[in-house]
């Protein structure tokens, strides 16, 4: 979660600097995001191609394990809570 907040903070700082300097961002946000998605997807082509060339099959589990976290990052997880303590409060 800290990395998400750090990334958001860095983006806000850059946005404020661009605004103070009267500079537009180098690419429209949607185009930049699509480009980043292309980079992430492109990085996954090599491991998938190596697996297929070696004669191994692709499984959903392999794709999730090998590609999922790289593309989506470590997604924040819900912390376990003690429901009994909530009910008493």
mmCIF file of C-alpha atoms in Angstrom:
data_model
loop_
_atom_site.group_PDB
_atom_site.id
_atom_site.type_symbol
_atom_site.label_atom_id
_atom_site.label_comp_id
_atom_site.label_asym_id
_atom_site.label_seq_id
_atom_site.Cartn_x
_atom_site.Cartn_y
_atom_site.Cartn_z
ATOM 1 C CA UNK A 1 0.000 0.000 0.000
ATOM 2 C CA UNK A 2 2.914 2.334 0.728
ATOM 3 C CA UNK A 3 4.180 1.994 -2.846
ATOM 4 C CA UNK A 4 0.777 2.980 -4.227
ATOM 5 C CA UNK A 5 0.722 6.089 -2.033
ATOM 6 C CA UNK A 6 4.327 6.909 -2.929
ATOM 7 C CA UNK A 7 3.531 6.564 -6.622
ATOM 8 C CA UNK A 8 0.442 8.753 -6.276
ATOM 9 C CA UNK A 9 2.450 11.362 -4.347
ATOM 10 C CA UNK A 10 5.198 11.409 -6.979
ATOM 11 C CA UNK A 11 2.588 11.849 -9.703
ATOM 12 C CA UNK A 12 0.985 14.732 -7.844
ATOM 13 C CA UNK A 13 4.343 16.452 -7.385
ATOM 14 C CA UNK A 14 5.146 16.108 -11.089
ATOM 15 C CA UNK A 15 1.674 17.375 -11.995
ATOM 16 C CA UNK A 16 2.100 20.447 -9.779
ATOM 17 C CA UNK A 17 5.543 21.130 -11.301
ATOM 18 C CA UNK A 18 4.131 20.826 -14.839
ATOM 19 C CA UNK A 19 1.355 23.237 -13.911
ATOM 20 C CA UNK A 20 3.748 25.773 -12.352
ATOM 21 C CA UNK A 21 5.953 25.667 -15.456
ATOM 22 C CA UNK A 22 2.913 25.879 -17.786
ATOM 23 C CA UNK A 23 3.951 22.621 -19.452
ATOM 24 C CA UNK A 24 1.559 19.968 -20.705
ATOM 25 C CA UNK A 25 2.272 16.323 -19.912
ATOM 26 C CA UNK A 26 4.292 14.649 -22.689
ATOM 27 C CA UNK A 27 1.477 12.253 -23.616
ATOM 28 C CA UNK A 28 -2.249 12.191 -23.018
ATOM 29 C CA UNK A 29 -2.866 10.019 -19.945
ATOM 30 C CA UNK A 30 -4.854 7.356 -21.798
ATOM 31 C CA UNK A 31 -2.162 6.970 -24.449
ATOM 32 C CA UNK A 32 0.526 6.728 -21.769
ATOM 33 C CA UNK A 33 -1.430 4.056 -19.879
ATOM 34 C CA UNK A 34 -2.043 2.044 -23.046
ATOM 35 C CA UNK A 35 1.681 2.251 -23.774
ATOM 36 C CA UNK A 36 2.517 0.952 -20.297
ATOM 37 C CA UNK A 37 0.043 -1.888 -20.753
ATOM 38 C CA UNK A 38 1.766 -2.750 -24.031
ATOM 39 C CA UNK A 39 5.149 -2.827 -22.309
ATOM 40 C CA UNK A 40 3.874 -5.124 -19.562
ATOM 41 C CA UNK A 41 2.153 -7.442 -22.036
ATOM 42 C CA UNK A 42 5.208 -7.457 -24.311
ATOM 43 C CA UNK A 43 7.445 -8.549 -21.440
ATOM 44 C CA UNK A 44 5.284 -11.642 -21.023
ATOM 45 C CA UNK A 45 5.659 -12.784 -24.633
ATOM 46 C CA UNK A 46 9.202 -14.133 -24.167
ATOM 47 C CA UNK A 47 8.476 -16.493 -21.222
ATOM 48 C CA UNK A 48 5.299 -17.722 -22.929
ATOM 49 C CA UNK A 49 7.120 -18.279 -26.237
ATOM 50 C CA UNK A 50 9.978 -20.137 -24.482
ATOM 51 C CA UNK A 51 7.479 -22.420 -22.797
ATOM 52 C CA UNK A 52 5.640 -23.152 -26.036
ATOM 53 C CA UNK A 53 8.860 -23.735 -28.008
ATOM 54 C CA UNK A 54 10.048 -26.216 -25.370
ATOM 55 C CA UNK A 55 6.847 -28.205 -25.935
ATOM 56 C CA UNK A 56 5.237 -27.413 -22.594
ATOM 57 C CA UNK A 57 1.609 -26.430 -22.416
ATOM 58 C CA UNK A 58 0.246 -23.230 -20.952
ATOM 59 C CA UNK A 59 -2.035 -23.537 -17.967
ATOM 60 C CA UNK A 60 -4.020 -20.870 -16.195
ATOM 61 C CA UNK A 61 -2.109 -21.609 -12.986
ATOM 62 C CA UNK A 62 1.246 -21.099 -14.713
ATOM 63 C CA UNK A 63 0.082 -17.839 -16.297
ATOM 64 C CA UNK A 64 -1.182 -16.523 -12.965
ATOM 65 C CA UNK A 65 1.968 -17.560 -11.131
ATOM 66 C CA UNK A 66 4.521 -16.405 -13.721
ATOM 67 C CA UNK A 67 2.806 -13.432 -15.342
ATOM 68 C CA UNK A 68 0.042 -12.268 -13.022
ATOM 69 C CA UNK A 69 2.050 -10.614 -10.281
ATOM 70 C CA UNK A 70 4.421 -8.972 -12.752
ATOM 71 C CA UNK A 71 1.575 -7.408 -14.724
ATOM 72 C CA UNK A 72 -0.723 -6.501 -11.841
ATOM 73 C CA UNK A 73 1.827 -6.168 -9.029
ATOM 74 C CA UNK A 74 1.298 -7.549 -5.571
ATOM 75 C CA UNK A 75 -2.299 -6.601 -5.021
ATOM 76 C CA UNK A 76 -3.221 -5.395 -1.546
ATOM 77 C CA UNK A 77 -4.764 -8.105 0.576
ATOM 78 C CA UNK A 78 -7.402 -7.758 3.245
ATOM 79 C CA UNK A 79 -5.946 -8.095 6.705
ATOM 80 C CA UNK A 80 -7.609 -10.721 8.902
ATOM 81 C CA UNK A 81 -9.757 -9.150 11.592
ATOM 82 C CA UNK A 82 -11.162 -10.487 14.793
ATOM 83 C CA UNK A 83 -14.949 -10.176 14.329
ATOM 84 C CA UNK A 84 -15.594 -10.844 18.011
ATOM 85 C CA UNK A 85 -13.734 -7.669 19.012
ATOM 86 C CA UNK A 86 -15.812 -5.618 16.567
ATOM 87 C CA UNK A 87 -19.076 -6.932 17.954
ATOM 88 C CA UNK A 88 -18.080 -6.022 21.526
ATOM 89 C CA UNK A 89 -17.029 -2.448 20.639
#
